[in-house]
Amino acid sequence: MNILVLNCGSSSVKYQLINGDERKKLAGGVVDRIGMSGATLSNVRYDGDDIKITGEIVDHTVAIEYILAILLSRNHGVISDKSDIHAVGHRVVHGGETFSGSVLITAEVIKTLQDNIELAPLHNPHNLRGISACEANLPGTPQVGVFDTAFHQRMPKKAYLYGIPYALYSQYKIRRYGFHGTSHRYVADRAAEMLGRPLSELKLVTCHLGNGCSMAAVDKGISVDTTMGFTPLEGLLMGTRCGDMDPQIILYIMAKEGLTLNEAGTLLNKHSGLQGISGVSSDMREIIAEMNNNDRKAGYAFDVFTYRVKKYIGAYAAAMGGLDAVVFTGGIGENSAEVRKACCDNLGFLGIEVDDEKNSAKGKERNISKDDTRAAVLVIPTNEELVIALDTMDIVATMDQT
Ligand code: ADP
């Protein structure tokens, strides 16, 4: 079964066509600058053939048209008819409290997603646009929503309630939701396979460190706590997001600098994090390069970033009452030996000891802990698209049986 996996943003659509039975990516790419001049589609086929097309891509419906045209094209395509796409799987950012698993998209689901727009104003509207663009281009093809929040929906109340009046939770659903759930779920499953033990026996701390960063405490396969909160702003230091801080600070800055609500939001989401502290970049590679050039503020940014990860490893080991493995994933987690080493430094008391040679070796999935340590340290490249494709395939298979 071929599944078109879509991740629709405000001005971009990332896509992959995956053969779910063989777990094989047939083609993938991105449409960028939707609605702007110089919009492009870049496509890479499984055999490395790549092509970039520029066009008038005015909205998401046209973006999907371009994607279908390239997937069907004689020279660069991989399918011969639209009906070779058996289902579409969408990454949907916010499922609110309604969705604790992936669902077939129906009129009712769309209505619920519309009701959740306030919870994820930056993401859910574009996901909805992608869904209607597929209805227009692939009428009758089943569509499935896979939610970033779903994996964290089994968190206990003590982990998701904030210390504000309970009425604000009841009325506005203000609580911790957590994000990156598809990635945390994928790496937790892979960790169990790598360790050769059932997930139901394991206490894992999963660290998704990319532009956005979050960690999860995964106890017996259930996310029991996670660092992102009501929005993706909470928790770890990120490329441009501040993560944890005293909430009073923002009120103080707003008063001092006369900021509007929007300006305050932009400060915390776009001008903080690695970028804000270093003044150098939001990109960890540049932070490390400048730190190695003795740039003091780049060094502070690196230290705050890695210290927070380490602090949460300890916190989550305490929350679960033990630790079998720490898993690193995401662009930084998968690629930066320096970050992994600093995050795990001095954690021998938790059974964590990184082997420098294994840590600096290149490779895909691997265990980088010293031999015979109590806890493993794993590097696992994430694959959210595969999870979306497999969930979609499962849901479509159940439809076929009914
Ligand atoms: P996104 O969250 O947008 O999916 P990624 O998971 O691709 O992003 O992560 C992007 C981050 O990964 C950037 O901060 C980038 O600097 C970092 N990164 C990629 N390669 C390396 C590397 N070799 N060393 C350190 N950081 C890296």
CSV table of N, CA and C in Angstrom, one decimal, residues 149-161 175-179 217 222-229 316:
chain,number,residue,atom,x,y,z
A,149,THR,N,0.6,15.4,19.5
A,149,THR,CA,0.3,15.4,21.0
A,149,THR,C,-0.2,14.0,21.5
A,150,ALA,N,-0.6,13.1,20.5
A,150,ALA,CA,-1.3,11.9,20.9
A,150,ALA,C,-0.5,11.0,21.9
A,151,PHE,N,0.8,10.8,21.6
A,151,PHE,CA,1.6,9.9,22.4
A,151,PHE,C,1.6,10.3,23.9
A,152,HIS,N,1.5,11.6,24.1
A,152,HIS,CA,1.6,12.1,25.5
A,152,HIS,C,0.2,12.2,26.2
A,153,GLN,N,-0.8,11.7,25.6
A,153,GLN,CA,-2.2,11.9,26.2
A,153,GLN,C,-2.4,11.0,27.4
A,154,ARG,N,-1.5,10.0,27.6
A,154,ARG,CA,-1.7,9.2,28.8
A,154,ARG,C,-1.0,9.6,30.0
A,155,MET,N,-0.3,10.8,29.9
A,155,MET,CA,0.4,11.4,31.1
A,155,MET,C,-0.6,11.5,32.2
A,156,PRO,N,-0.1,11.2,33.4
A,156,PRO,CA,-1.0,11.4,34.6
A,156,PRO,C,-1.2,12.9,34.9
A,157,LYS,N,-2.3,13.2,35.5
A,157,LYS,CA,-2.7,14.5,35.8
A,157,LYS,C,-1.6,15.3,36.6
A,158,LYS,N,-0.9,14.6,37.5
A,158,LYS,CA,0.1,15.3,38.2
A,158,LYS,C,1.2,15.9,37.3
A,159,ALA,N,1.4,15.3,36.1
A,159,ALA,CA,2.4,15.7,35.2
A,159,ALA,C,1.8,16.8,34.2
A,160,TYR,N,0.5,16.8,34.0
A,160,TYR,CA,0.0,17.7,33.0
A,160,TYR,C,-0.7,19.0,33.6
A,161,LEU,N,-1.0,18.9,34.9
A,161,LEU,CA,-1.7,20.1,35.4
A,161,LEU,C,-0.7,21.2,35.7
A,175,ARG,N,-3.2,23.1,29.9
A,175,ARG,CA,-2.5,21.9,30.6
A,175,ARG,C,-1.3,21.6,29.7
A,176,ARG,N,-0.5,20.7,30.2
A,176,ARG,CA,0.6,20.2,29.4
A,176,ARG,C,0.1,19.3,28.3
A,177,TYR,N,0.4,19.5,27.1
A,177,TYR,CA,0.1,18.5,26.0
A,177,TYR,C,1.3,17.8,25.6
A,178,GLY,N,2.4,18.5,25.3
A,178,GLY,CA,3.6,17.8,24.8
A,178,GLY,C,3.5,17.7,23.3
A,179,PHE,N,4.6,17.7,22.6
A,179,PHE,CA,4.7,17.6,21.2
A,179,PHE,C,5.8,16.6,20.8
A,217,ALA,N,9.7,11.2,29.3
A,217,ALA,CA,9.9,10.0,30.2
A,217,ALA,C,9.0,8.9,29.7
A,222,ILE,N,4.7,4.1,27.9
A,222,ILE,CA,3.8,5.3,28.0
A,222,ILE,C,4.6,6.5,28.3
A,223,SER,N,4.3,7.6,27.6
A,223,SER,CA,4.9,8.9,28.0
A,223,SER,C,4.3,9.4,29.2
A,224,VAL,N,5.0,9.4,30.3
A,224,VAL,CA,4.5,9.8,31.6
A,224,VAL,C,4.8,11.3,31.9
A,225,ASP,N,5.7,11.8,31.2
A,225,ASP,CA,6.0,13.3,31.3
A,225,ASP,C,6.8,13.7,30.1
A,226,THR,N,6.7,15.0,29.8
A,226,THR,CA,7.4,15.6,28.7
A,226,THR,C,7.7,17.0,28.9
A,227,THR,N,8.7,17.5,28.2
A,227,THR,CA,9.2,18.9,28.6
A,227,THR,C,8.4,20.0,27.9
A,228,MET,N,7.9,19.8,26.7
A,228,MET,CA,7.0,20.8,26.1
A,228,MET,C,5.7,20.8,26.8
A,229,GLY,N,5.0,21.9,26.7
A,229,GLY,CA,3.8,22.0,27.6
A,229,GLY,C,2.5,22.3,26.8
A,316,TYR,N,13.7,12.9,35.1
A,316,TYR,CA,12.8,11.8,34.6
A,316,TYR,C,13.2,10.4,35.1
